[in-house]
Coordinates of C-alpha atoms and ligand atoms in Angstrom, one line a residue:
X1 CA 13.5 12.6 -15.2
X2 CA 13.1 16.4 -14.8
X3 CA 16.0 18.5 -13.4
X4 CA 14.0 19.7 -10.4
X5 CA 11.9 17.3 -8.3
X6 CA 9.1 19.2 -6.6
X7 CA 6.0 19.6 -8.8
X8 CA 3.8 22.5 -7.6
X9 CA 1.1 24.3 -9.5
X10 CA 2.2 22.6 -12.7
X11 CA 5.9 23.6 -12.5
X12 CA 9.0 21.6 -11.6
X13 CA 10.9 23.4 -8.8
X14 CA 13.9 23.1 -6.6
X15 CA 13.4 23.3 -2.8
X16 CA 13.0 26.7 -1.3
X17 CA 16.3 26.4 0.5
X18 CA 17.9 24.5 -2.4
X19 CA 18.3 21.4 -0.1
X20 CA 18.9 18.0 -1.6
X21 CA 19.0 14.4 -0.4
X22 CA 21.2 11.5 -1.6
X23 CA 19.6 8.5 -3.3
X24 CA 21.5 5.3 -2.5
X25 CA 21.6 2.1 -4.6
X26 CA 20.9 -0.7 -2.1
X27 CA 22.9 -3.2 -4.2
X28 CA 26.1 -1.2 -3.8
X29 CA 25.5 1.1 -0.9
X30 CA 26.6 4.0 -3.0
X31 CA 25.0 7.4 -3.8
X32 CA 24.0 7.5 -7.5
X33 CA 21.9 10.6 -7.6
X34 CA 20.3 13.4 -5.6
X35 CA 16.8 14.8 -5.4
X36 CA 15.5 18.1 -4.1
X37 CA 14.4 17.9 -0.5
X38 CA 11.3 20.0 0.2
X39 CA 11.0 22.4 3.1
X40 CA 7.8 22.7 5.1
X41 CA 7.1 25.9 3.1
X42 CA 7.3 23.9 -0.1
X43 CA 4.8 21.4 1.3
X44 CA 2.4 24.3 2.3
X45 CA 2.8 25.8 -1.2
X46 CA 1.9 22.4 -2.7
X47 CA -1.2 22.2 -0.6
X48 CA -2.2 25.8 -1.5
X49 CA -1.9 24.8 -5.2
X50 CA -4.1 21.7 -4.7
X51 CA -6.6 23.8 -2.7
X52 CA -6.8 26.6 -5.3
X53 CA -7.1 24.2 -8.1
X54 CA -9.9 22.2 -6.4
X55 CA -11.8 25.3 -5.4
X56 CA -11.6 26.8 -8.9
X57 CA -14.0 24.0 -9.8
X58 CA -12.8 23.3 -13.4
X59 CA -11.1 20.0 -12.6
X60 CA -13.7 18.5 -10.3
X61 CA -16.3 19.6 -12.9
X62 CA -14.4 17.9 -15.8
X63 CA -16.7 15.3 -17.4
X64 CA -16.1 11.7 -16.2
X65 CA -15.3 10.6 -19.8
X66 CA -12.4 13.1 -20.0
X67 CA -11.0 12.0 -16.6
X68 CA -11.2 8.4 -17.7
X69 CA -9.5 9.2 -21.0
X70 CA -6.7 10.9 -19.1
X71 CA -6.1 7.9 -16.9
X72 CA -5.9 5.7 -20.0
X73 CA -3.4 8.2 -21.6
X74 CA -1.2 7.9 -18.4
X75 CA -1.4 4.1 -18.6
X76 CA -0.4 4.2 -22.3
X77 CA 2.6 6.4 -21.5
X78 CA 3.6 4.2 -18.7
X79 CA 3.6 1.2 -21.0
X80 CA 5.8 3.0 -23.5
X81 CA 8.3 3.9 -20.7
X82 CA 8.0 0.6 -18.8
X83 CA 11.6 -0.5 -19.2
X84 CA 13.0 2.7 -17.9
X85 CA 10.5 3.0 -15.1
X86 CA 11.3 -0.5 -14.0
X87 CA 15.0 0.2 -14.1
X88 CA 14.6 3.3 -11.9
X89 CA 12.5 1.4 -9.4
X90 CA 15.1 -1.3 -9.2
X91 CA 18.0 1.2 -8.7
X92 CA 16.0 2.8 -5.9
X93 CA 14.6 -0.2 -4.1
X94 CA 17.0 -3.0 -4.9
X95 CA 14.2 -5.3 -6.1
X96 CA 14.8 -7.3 -9.2
X97 CA 13.9 -5.9 -12.6
X98 CA 11.4 -8.7 -13.1
X99 CA 9.6 -7.6 -9.9
X100 CA 9.8 -3.9 -10.9
X101 CA 8.3 -4.8 -14.3
X102 CA 5.4 -6.6 -12.6
X103 CA 4.9 -3.4 -10.4
X104 CA 4.7 -1.3 -13.6
X105 CA 2.1 -3.7 -15.1
X106 CA 0.1 -3.5 -11.9
X107 CA 0.2 0.3 -12.0
X108 CA -1.1 0.2 -15.5
X109 CA -3.9 -2.1 -14.4
X110 CA -5.0 0.2 -11.5
X111 CA -5.1 3.2 -13.9
X112 CA -7.2 1.3 -16.4
X113 CA -9.4 -0.2 -13.6
X114 CA -10.4 3.2 -12.2
X115 CA -10.8 4.6 -15.7
X116 CA -13.4 1.9 -16.3
X117 CA -15.0 2.1 -12.9
X118 CA -15.6 5.8 -12.9
X119 CA -17.4 5.5 -16.3
X120 CA -19.8 3.0 -14.8
X121 CA -20.8 5.1 -11.8
X122 CA -24.3 6.4 -11.7
X123 CA -26.4 8.4 -9.2
X124 CA -28.7 6.4 -6.9
X125 CA -32.3 7.5 -7.2
X126 CA -34.3 7.3 -4.0
X127 CA -38.0 7.0 -4.0
X128 CA -39.1 9.4 -1.2
X129 CA -42.8 8.9 -1.8
X130 CA -43.5 12.6 -2.4
X131 CA -45.1 13.5 -5.7
X132 CA -43.0 15.9 -7.7
X133 CA -39.8 15.2 -5.7
X134 CA -36.8 13.8 -7.5
X135 CA -34.3 12.5 -4.9
X136 CA -30.9 11.2 -5.7
X137 CA -27.6 10.5 -4.0
X138 CA -24.6 11.7 -6.1
X139 CA -20.9 11.2 -5.5
X140 CA -18.6 14.2 -5.6
X141 CA -14.8 14.4 -5.2
X142 CA -13.8 14.7 -1.5
X143 CA -11.4 17.6 -2.3
X144 CA -7.7 18.0 -1.6
X145 CA -5.9 14.8 -0.8
X146 CA -2.5 14.2 0.8
X147 CA -0.9 10.9 -0.1
X148 CA 2.0 9.5 1.8
X149 CA 3.7 6.4 0.7
X150 CA 6.3 3.8 1.9
X151 CA 9.4 2.6 0.1
X152 CA 8.7 -1.1 -0.5
X153 CA 6.4 -0.6 -3.6
X154 CA 7.0 3.1 -4.2
X155 CA 5.1 3.7 -7.4
X156 CA 2.6 0.8 -6.9
X157 CA 1.5 2.1 -3.5
X158 CA 1.1 5.7 -4.6
X159 CA -0.7 4.7 -7.8
X160 CA -3.4 3.0 -5.6
X161 CA -4.1 6.5 -4.3
X162 CA -3.4 8.7 -7.4
X163 CA -5.5 6.6 -9.8
X164 CA -8.8 6.7 -7.8
X165 CA -8.2 10.4 -6.8
X166 CA -7.9 11.5 -10.4
X167 CA -10.9 9.4 -11.4
X168 CA -12.9 11.0 -8.6
X169 CA -11.9 14.5 -9.6
X170 CA -9.8 15.3 -6.5
X171 CA -6.6 17.4 -6.4
X172 CA -3.7 16.1 -4.5
X173 CA -0.2 16.4 -3.0
X174 CA 1.8 13.2 -3.2
X175 CA 4.8 12.5 -1.0
X176 CA 6.7 9.3 -1.7
X177 CA 9.1 7.8 0.8
X178 CA 12.3 9.8 1.1
X179 CA 14.1 6.5 0.7
X180 CA 12.7 5.8 -2.8
X181 CA 11.6 9.0 -4.5
X182 CA 12.6 8.4 -8.1
X183 CA 9.8 6.4 -9.8
X184 CA 7.1 8.8 -8.4
X185 CA 9.0 11.8 -9.9
X186 CA 9.2 10.1 -13.3
X187 CA 5.5 9.1 -13.0
X188 CA 4.3 12.6 -12.2
X189 CA 6.2 13.8 -15.3
X190 CA 4.3 11.2 -17.4
X191 CA 1.1 12.4 -15.9
X192 CA 1.9 16.0 -16.9
X193 CA 2.7 14.8 -20.4
X194 CA -0.6 12.9 -20.5
X195 CA -2.4 16.2 -19.8
X196 CA -3.1 16.3 -16.0
X197 CA -3.9 20.0 -15.5
X198 CA -1.5 22.2 -13.4
X199 CA -2.2 22.1 -9.7
X200 CA -4.1 18.8 -9.8
X201 CA -1.2 16.5 -9.0
X202 CA 1.5 18.2 -6.8
X203 CA 4.6 16.4 -5.6
X204 CA 7.0 17.0 -2.7
X205 CA 10.0 15.0 -1.6
X206 CA 11.4 14.7 1.8
X207 CA 11.3 13.1 5.3
X208 CA 8.0 12.7 7.0
X209 CA 9.5 14.0 10.2
X210 CA 10.1 17.5 8.6
X211 CA 7.2 17.6 6.1
X212 CA 4.6 15.7 8.1
X213 CA 3.1 18.7 10.0
X214 CA 2.9 20.9 7.0
X215 CA 1.1 18.1 5.1
X216 CA -1.3 17.0 7.8
X217 CA -1.7 19.7 10.5
X218 CA -3.9 21.9 8.4
X219 CA -7.5 22.7 7.6
X220 CA -6.8 22.9 3.9
X221 CA -6.7 19.1 3.4
X222 CA -9.9 17.0 3.1
X223 CA -8.4 13.5 3.1
X224 CA -5.1 12.0 4.1
X225 CA -4.3 8.6 2.7
X226 CA -1.3 7.0 4.3
X227 CA 0.5 3.8 3.8
X228 CA 3.4 2.9 6.1
X229 CA 4.3 1.8 9.6
X230 CA 2.0 1.6 12.6
X231 CA 3.9 4.2 14.6
X232 CA 3.6 6.8 11.8
X233 CA 0.0 5.9 11.2
X234 CA -0.8 6.7 14.8
X235 CA 0.9 10.1 14.6
X236 CA -1.0 11.0 11.4
X237 CA -4.3 9.8 12.8
X238 CA -3.9 12.0 15.9
X239 CA -3.0 15.1 13.9
X240 CA -5.8 14.5 11.5
X241 CA -8.3 14.2 14.4
X242 CA -7.5 17.7 15.5
X243 CA -8.8 19.0 12.2
X244 CA -11.5 16.4 11.8
X245 CA -9.8 15.5 8.5
X246 CA -10.8 12.1 7.1
X247 CA -7.8 9.8 7.2
X248 CA -7.2 6.2 6.0
X249 CA -4.1 4.4 7.3
X250 CA -2.8 1.3 5.6
X251 CA -0.3 -0.2 8.0
X252 CA 1.9 -3.2 8.6
X253 CA 1.2 -6.9 8.9
X254 CA 2.3 -10.1 10.7
X255 CA 0.8 -12.5 8.3
X256 CA 0.2 -16.2 9.1
X257 CA 0.6 -18.9 6.5
X258 CA -1.2 -22.0 7.8
X259 CA -0.3 -25.4 6.4
X260 CA -2.5 -28.5 7.1
X261 CA -1.1 -32.0 6.6
X262 CA -3.3 -32.7 3.6
X263 CA -2.0 -29.6 1.7
X264 CA -0.4 -30.1 -1.7
X265 CA 3.3 -30.5 -0.7
X266 CA 5.1 -29.0 -3.7
X267 CA 3.0 -25.9 -4.1
X268 CA 3.0 -25.4 -0.3
X269 CA 6.8 -25.4 0.0
X270 CA 7.1 -23.2 -3.1
X271 CA 4.5 -20.6 -1.9
X272 CA 5.7 -20.5 1.7
X273 CA 9.1 -19.6 0.3
X274 CA 7.9 -17.0 -2.2
X275 CA 5.4 -15.7 0.3
X276 CA 8.1 -14.7 2.8
X277 CA 11.3 -14.2 0.7
X278 CA 10.0 -12.3 -2.3
X279 CA 11.4 -8.8 -2.4
X280 CA 13.6 -9.9 0.6
X281 CA 10.4 -10.0 2.8
X282 CA 9.8 -6.3 2.4
X283 CA 6.2 -6.8 1.6
X284 CA 3.3 -5.7 4.0
X285 CA 1.5 -9.0 3.2
X286 CA 4.6 -11.2 3.5
X287 CA 3.8 -14.6 5.0
X288 CA 6.3 -14.3 7.8
X289 CA 4.6 -16.7 10.3
X290 CA 4.5 -20.3 9.2
X291 CA 1.9 -22.2 11.3
X292 CA 2.3 -25.8 10.3
X293 CA 0.7 -29.1 11.5
X294 CA 3.0 -30.9 13.9
X295 CA 2.8 -34.2 12.0
X296 CA 4.6 -32.7 8.9
X297 CA 6.5 -29.8 10.5
X298 CA 10.0 -31.3 10.7
X299 CA 10.0 -32.5 7.0
X300 CA 8.3 -29.3 5.9
X301 CA 10.8 -27.1 7.6
X302 CA 13.7 -29.2 6.1
X303 CA 12.3 -28.7 2.7
X304 CA 12.0 -24.9 3.3
X305 CA 15.6 -24.7 4.5
X306 CA 16.8 -26.5 1.4
X307 CA 14.7 -24.1 -0.8
X308 CA 15.8 -21.0 1.1
X309 CA 19.5 -21.9 0.6
X310 CA 19.0 -22.1 -3.1
X311 CA 17.5 -18.6 -3.6
X312 CA 19.8 -16.6 -5.9
X313 CA 20.4 -13.3 -4.3
X314 CA 22.0 -10.4 -6.1
X315 CA 21.9 -7.0 -7.7
X316 CA 18.3 -6.5 -9.0
X317 CA 19.7 -5.3 -12.3
X318 CA 21.3 -8.7 -12.9
X319 CA 18.6 -10.9 -14.6
X320 CA 20.0 -14.0 -12.8
X321 CA 19.0 -12.5 -9.4
X322 CA 15.8 -13.9 -7.9
X323 CA 15.8 -11.5 -4.9
X324 CA 17.7 -8.3 -4.1
X325 CA 19.2 -6.6 -1.1
X326 CA 17.3 -4.8 1.6
X327 CA 16.4 -1.2 0.9
X328 CA 18.8 0.5 3.3
X329 CA 21.5 0.2 5.9
X330 CA 18.8 0.9 8.6
X331 CA 16.7 -2.0 7.4
X332 CA 19.8 -4.3 7.5
X333 CA 20.6 -3.2 11.1
X334 CA 17.0 -3.9 12.0
X335 CA 17.2 -7.5 10.8
X336 CA 20.5 -8.1 12.7
X337 CA 18.8 -6.8 15.8
X338 CA 15.7 -9.1 15.3
X339 CA 18.0 -12.1 14.8
X340 CA 19.7 -11.5 18.1
X341 CA 16.4 -11.0 20.0
X342 CA 15.0 -14.2 18.4
X343 CA 18.1 -16.2 19.5
X344 CA 17.8 -14.7 23.0
X345 CA 14.2 -15.7 23.2
X346 CA 15.1 -19.4 22.4
X347 CA 14.0 -19.6 18.7
X348 CA 16.2 -22.1 16.8
X349 CA 18.0 -20.6 13.8
X350 CA 17.9 -23.1 10.9
X351 CA 19.4 -21.0 8.1
X352 CA 20.5 -17.5 7.3
X353 CA 20.7 -15.0 10.1
X354 CA 23.2 -12.6 8.6
X355 CA 24.9 -11.6 5.4
X356 CA 24.7 -14.3 2.7
X357 CA 27.9 -16.2 2.1
X358 CA 27.9 -15.9 -1.7
X359 CA 30.4 -14.9 -4.3
X360 CA 29.7 -11.8 -6.4
X361 CA 27.7 -9.8 -3.9
X362 CA 29.0 -6.3 -3.4
X363 CA 30.2 -6.2 0.2
X364 CA 28.7 -2.7 0.6
X365 CA 25.3 -3.8 -0.6
X366 CA 22.5 -4.4 2.0
X367 CA 22.2 -8.1 1.6
X368 CA 20.6 -10.3 4.2
X369 CA 20.2 -14.1 3.7
X370 CA 16.7 -15.7 3.8
X371 CA 16.4 -16.7 7.4
X372 CA 14.3 -19.4 9.1
X373 CA 13.7 -19.7 12.9
X374 CA 12.1 -22.9 14.0
X375 CA 10.4 -23.7 17.4
X376 CA 8.9 -20.2 17.8
X377 CA 5.9 -19.3 19.8
X378 CA 3.4 -16.4 19.8
X379 CA 4.9 -14.8 22.9
X380 CA 8.2 -14.1 21.1
X381 CA 9.0 -10.6 19.7
X382 CA 10.1 -12.2 16.4
X383 CA 6.6 -13.6 16.1
X384 CA 4.7 -10.5 17.2
X385 CA 6.5 -7.6 15.6
X386 CA 6.6 -6.9 11.9
X387 CA 10.2 -7.5 10.8
X388 CA 9.7 -6.3 7.2
X389 CA 12.6 -8.5 6.1
X390 CA 13.4 -12.1 5.0
X391 CA 12.7 -13.8 8.3
X392 CA 10.3 -16.8 8.6
X393 CA 9.2 -18.1 12.0
X394 CA 7.8 -21.5 12.5
X395 CA 5.0 -22.5 15.0
X396 CA 3.3 -25.9 15.2
X397 CA -0.3 -26.9 15.8
X398 CA -2.3 -30.1 16.4
X399 CA -5.9 -29.1 15.9
X400 CA -8.0 -26.9 13.6
X401 CA -9.0 -24.8 16.6
X402 CA -5.3 -24.2 17.5
X403 CA -4.5 -23.2 13.9
X404 CA -7.3 -20.7 13.8
X405 CA -6.4 -19.3 17.3
X406 CA -2.7 -18.9 16.3
X407 CA -3.6 -17.3 13.0
X408 CA -5.7 -14.7 14.8
X409 CA -3.2 -14.2 17.6
X410 CA -1.7 -11.0 16.3
X411 CA -2.3 -7.3 16.7
X412 CA -2.3 -6.9 13.0
X413 CA -4.8 -8.4 10.4
X414 CA -3.6 -7.6 6.9
X415 CA -3.3 -11.0 5.2
X416 CA -3.3 -14.7 5.8
X417 CA -2.9 -18.0 3.9
X418 CA -4.4 -21.4 4.4
X419 CA -3.3 -24.6 2.7
X420 CA -5.5 -27.8 2.7
X421 CA -7.1 -30.1 0.2
X422 CA -10.2 -30.2 2.4
X423 CA -12.6 -27.6 0.9
X424 CA -14.9 -27.5 3.9
X425 CA -12.0 -27.1 6.4
X426 CA -10.5 -24.4 4.1
X427 CA -13.8 -22.5 4.0
X428 CA -14.1 -22.7 7.8
X429 CA -10.6 -21.3 8.2
X430 CA -10.9 -18.4 5.7
X431 CA -14.1 -17.2 7.3
X432 CA -12.6 -17.5 10.8
X433 CA -9.4 -15.6 10.1
X434 CA -9.6 -11.9 11.0
X435 CA -7.5 -10.6 8.1
X436 CA -8.3 -8.3 5.2
X437 CA -7.1 -10.7 2.5
X438 CA -7.1 -14.5 2.9
X439 CA -5.7 -16.9 0.3
X440 CA -6.8 -20.5 0.2
X441 CA -4.1 -22.7 -1.5
X442 CA -2.4 -19.6 -3.0
X443 CA -0.5 -16.7 -1.6
X444 CA 0.3 -13.1 -2.4
X445 CA -2.0 -12.4 -5.3
X446 CA -4.3 -9.5 -5.6
X447 CA -6.4 -7.7 -8.3
X448 CA -7.2 -4.0 -8.6
X449 CA -10.9 -5.0 -8.6
X450 CA -10.9 -6.4 -5.1
X451 CA -10.5 -4.3 -1.9
X452 CA -7.1 -4.3 -0.1
X453 CA -6.7 -3.3 3.6
X454 CA -6.4 -4.6 7.1
X455 CA -8.3 -5.6 10.2
X456 CA -7.0 -4.6 13.6
X457 CA -3.8 -2.5 13.7
X458 CA -3.2 -3.1 10.0
X459 CA -5.3 -0.1 9.3
X460 CA -8.7 1.4 8.9
X461 CA -9.1 2.1 5.2
X462 CA -9.5 0.1 2.0
X463 CA -7.7 0.6 -1.3
X464 CA -8.6 -0.8 -4.7
X465 CA -12.0 -2.0 -5.7
X466 CA -15.1 0.2 -5.6
X467 CA -14.3 1.1 -1.9
X468 CA -10.9 2.4 -3.0
X469 CA -12.7 4.9 -5.2
X470 CA -15.3 5.7 -2.6
X471 CA -12.6 6.8 -0.2
X472 CA -12.0 9.8 -2.5
X473 CA -15.7 10.7 -2.7
X474 CA -18.3 12.4 -0.6
X475 CA -21.9 11.4 -1.1
X476 CA -24.5 14.2 -1.4
X477 CA -28.3 13.7 -1.2
X478 CA -30.1 16.1 -3.6
X479 CA -33.8 16.6 -2.9
X480 CA -35.4 18.4 -5.9
X481 CA -39.0 19.4 -5.7
X482 CA -40.3 20.0 -9.2
X483 CA -43.7 21.2 -7.9
X484 CA -43.0 23.3 -4.8
X485 CA -46.0 24.1 -2.6
X486 CA -46.1 25.6 0.9
X487 CA -46.1 23.2 3.8
X488 CA -48.3 25.5 5.9
X489 CA -46.6 24.2 9.1
X490 CA -46.7 27.7 10.7
X491 CA -49.6 29.1 8.6
X492 CA -52.4 26.5 9.1
X493 CA -55.8 28.1 8.4
X494 CA -57.4 25.6 10.8
X495 CA -55.5 27.3 13.7
X496 CA -56.8 30.6 12.4
X497 CA -53.2 31.8 11.7
X498 CA -52.6 33.4 8.4
Ligands
NAD1 P1 7.1 4.7 7.6 O1 5.9 4.8 8.4 O2 8.4 4.9 8.2 O3 7.0 5.8 6.4 C1 6.0 5.9 5.5 C2 5.8 7.3 4.9 O4 5.4 8.1 6.0 C3 7.1 7.9 4.4 O5 6.8 8.6 3.2 C4 7.6 8.8 5.5 O6 8.4 9.8 5.0 C5 6.3 9.3 6.0 N1 6.3 9.8 7.4 C6 7.1 9.5 8.4 N2 6.8 10.2 9.5 C7 5.7 11.0 9.1 C8 5.0 12.0 9.8 N3 5.2 12.3 11.1 N4 4.0 12.6 9.2 C9 3.7 12.3 7.9 N5 4.4 11.4 7.2 C10 5.4 10.8 7.8 O7 7.0 3.4 6.8 P2 8.1 2.7 5.8 O8 9.2 2.2 6.6 O9 8.3 3.7 4.7 O10 7.2 1.5 5.2 C11 7.1 0.3 5.7 C12 5.8 0.1 6.4 O11 4.7 0.2 5.4 C13 5.6 -1.4 6.9 O12 5.0 -1.3 8.1 C14 4.7 -2.0 5.9 O13 3.9 -3.1 6.3 C15 3.8 -0.8 5.5 N6 3.1 -1.1 4.3 C16 1.8 -1.3 4.3 C17 1.1 -1.6 3.2 C18 -0.4 -1.9 3.2 O14 -1.0 -2.0 2.1 N7 -1.1 -2.0 4.3 C19 1.7 -1.6 1.9 C20 3.1 -1.3 1.9 C21 3.8 -1.1 3.1

């Protein structure tokens, strides 16, 4: 890790006012390091650096093969440093090292995916039917990008932005969450070592509430890519609209997991549990709403309760831990508040609901037990709002139509799961569900080659896949007449005008 934590115009710097922020280990609740906290002036300087570097033209004009090779060198360096990067991610987020290692593998994959994709891109030739005219549509980098990321998958989420932006030839300012800044700092250092030119990838740290305006309320930015909560997404969209800046917001989810009575029992119990309790539920696509057929609901929920109570919770650095603490005291307080509101609304608490009763957990760590509320309905706040924590709600259905209606009864539309052994029923359900990703007899998986994003209030952009690259590009139509001749529109000899 570098000594200073802002990266502007190729140099590591401290904040203009020398301000810092504490970084807390969620497993212990204690401060273990500090990072520089940027001022708005630092953020403006970072944008100016990205702007000047883009306008200079050298980086956007770099041959595609060189940009692809650079992405692969970053991936190679990440692999060499994987153990340390995973340890940093765990210290910062609380997730288990096994999860952090998977995150690092996924970051490597996205870098290699966009390296390969950019090399296969070609111009689109358009036959305009005019002799001598060569017409083609080319893609060019969109320009200066601002990338704002959340704390749940700190490096993974920002890599879904940095990798396609580098591939496309953009320059950028990245701002990780102030809650989890460390892995992005370490990653930007790897990028510099790999040869990312000065000014291409700038980095600022700090709270969105202080840096947000400097990063978004400006005409110097061409694209804002934001991943985070709905409320923040709304603010950023409104600010961007004032400047007619393109913006993509990737927001929250309230994701249904629908289980029909003919579903494979063992994998269904297993995946409903991992779908909601992995990373203590701090996953945008977490399957927090179980929608289960009434005929199997009681037995199914009993099996889930038994499974939830066996989940080994602990410090993410302990290899025995299967899930870690919540990321912050604020997140813990939010879960406690959700539990009280669910009880008040009449949901039946089957397990969890507070701090886990387990030996060996640091009392100052932000642990919250896997929690299941049965007998919920779609009017309850616990079913409508994103909790972003380890809370599963259970609703029952009798017919396919009811299951589909419940699955779509949400303001969000990020992800959904369906479980049935009837292929035709499954296909009807996956086409009927209004969500950006739908899993049939699986849950939680993704690939860098397939688009990720939401319907409804889960957002308006797409990351990953070819669309995730296109977000960082403009298209330009080039009309090249190789045999120019006058059109004589205004100089027709028939009209006697010369
Ligand atoms: P958040 O909205 O509080 O913060 C996200 C980022 O925005 C942070 O970096 C924060 O500093 C910044 N920010 C805050 N106010 C800002 C402002 N006014 N201007 C500019 N930036 C500002 O979200 P969070 O709590 O960090 O993350 C959790 C949310 O992220 C959940 O809703 C989750 O579902 C969502 N998420 C979505 C996806 C997806 O792919 N759709 C992936 C991961 C997380």
